[in-house]
Coordinates of C-alpha atoms in Angstrom, one line a residue:
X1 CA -102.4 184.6 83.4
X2 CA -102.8 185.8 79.8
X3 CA -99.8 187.4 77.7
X4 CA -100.9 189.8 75.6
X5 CA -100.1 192.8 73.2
X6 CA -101.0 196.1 72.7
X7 CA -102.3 197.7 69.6
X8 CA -99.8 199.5 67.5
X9 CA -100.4 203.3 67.8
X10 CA -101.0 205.2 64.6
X11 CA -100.3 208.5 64.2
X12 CA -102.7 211.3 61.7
X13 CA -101.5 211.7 58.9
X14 CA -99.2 215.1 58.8
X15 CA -98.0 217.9 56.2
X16 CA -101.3 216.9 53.7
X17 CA -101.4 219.1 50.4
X18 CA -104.3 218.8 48.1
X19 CA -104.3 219.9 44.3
X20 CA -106.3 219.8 40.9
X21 CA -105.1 218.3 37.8
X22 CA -107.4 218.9 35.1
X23 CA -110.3 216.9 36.5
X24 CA -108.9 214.7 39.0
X25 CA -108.4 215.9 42.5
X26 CA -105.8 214.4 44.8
X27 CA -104.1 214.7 48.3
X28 CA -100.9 213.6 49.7
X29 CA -99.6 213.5 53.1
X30 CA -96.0 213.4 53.9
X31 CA -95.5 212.3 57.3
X32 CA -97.4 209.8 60.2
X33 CA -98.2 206.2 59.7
X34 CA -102.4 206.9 59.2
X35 CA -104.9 206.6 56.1
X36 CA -106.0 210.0 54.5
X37 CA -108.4 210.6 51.3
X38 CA -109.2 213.4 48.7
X39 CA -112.6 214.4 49.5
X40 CA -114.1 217.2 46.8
X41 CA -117.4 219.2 46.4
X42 CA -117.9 221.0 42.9
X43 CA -121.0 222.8 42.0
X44 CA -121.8 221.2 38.5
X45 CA -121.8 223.0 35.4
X46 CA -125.4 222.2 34.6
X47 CA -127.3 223.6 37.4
X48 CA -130.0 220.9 37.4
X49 CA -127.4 218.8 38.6
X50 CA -126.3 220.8 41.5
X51 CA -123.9 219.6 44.0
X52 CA -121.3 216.9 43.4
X53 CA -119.4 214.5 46.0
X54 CA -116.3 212.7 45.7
X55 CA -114.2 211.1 47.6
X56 CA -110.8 209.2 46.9
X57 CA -109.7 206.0 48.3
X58 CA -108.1 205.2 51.6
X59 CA -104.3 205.3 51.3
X60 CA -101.3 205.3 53.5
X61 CA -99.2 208.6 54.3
X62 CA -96.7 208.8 51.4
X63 CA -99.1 208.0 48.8
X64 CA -101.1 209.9 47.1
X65 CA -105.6 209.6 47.0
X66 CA -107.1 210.7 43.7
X67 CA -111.0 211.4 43.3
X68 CA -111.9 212.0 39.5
X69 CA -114.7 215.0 39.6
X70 CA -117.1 216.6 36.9
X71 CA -117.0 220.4 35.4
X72 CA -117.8 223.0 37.2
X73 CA -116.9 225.1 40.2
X74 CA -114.4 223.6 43.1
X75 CA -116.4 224.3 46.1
X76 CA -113.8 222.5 48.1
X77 CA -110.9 219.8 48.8
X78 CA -110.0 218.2 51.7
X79 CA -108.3 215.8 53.2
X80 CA -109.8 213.3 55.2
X81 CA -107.5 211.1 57.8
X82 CA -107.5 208.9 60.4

């Protein structure tokens, strides 16, 4: 007979805000024991450019992802979790 354990349960992330200062996006998430990121998409200010993706690090709920992005328009942020 083998002991064992079970896996610790991990809950999403919950309550996640995103916001924009200057040009560095970020997201936070105030409750559950997850991971989140910042994930943006900005339409570049030079056209032959186009589309930009960026995406902040992996971080604990209580902490805060931030994702540097380029000028031009916010297309959008969101928070990624697991």
């Amino acid at each position: 007979m083998f002991a064992g354990f079970a896996p610790t349960a991990q809950a999403v992330p919950t309550n996640c805000t995103t916001g924009v200062n200057g040009s560095t996006a970020g997201s936070h998430c105030a409750g559950g024991t997850g991971r989140h990121q910042v994930a943006i998409t900005v339409l570049h200010i030079n056209p032959s450019v186009g589309y930009v993706y960026n995406t902040g690090p992996w971080v604990s709920a209580g902490t805060t992802s931030s994702a540097y992005f380029p000028p031009g328009q916010i297309i959008s942020i969101r928070v990624n979790t697991r």
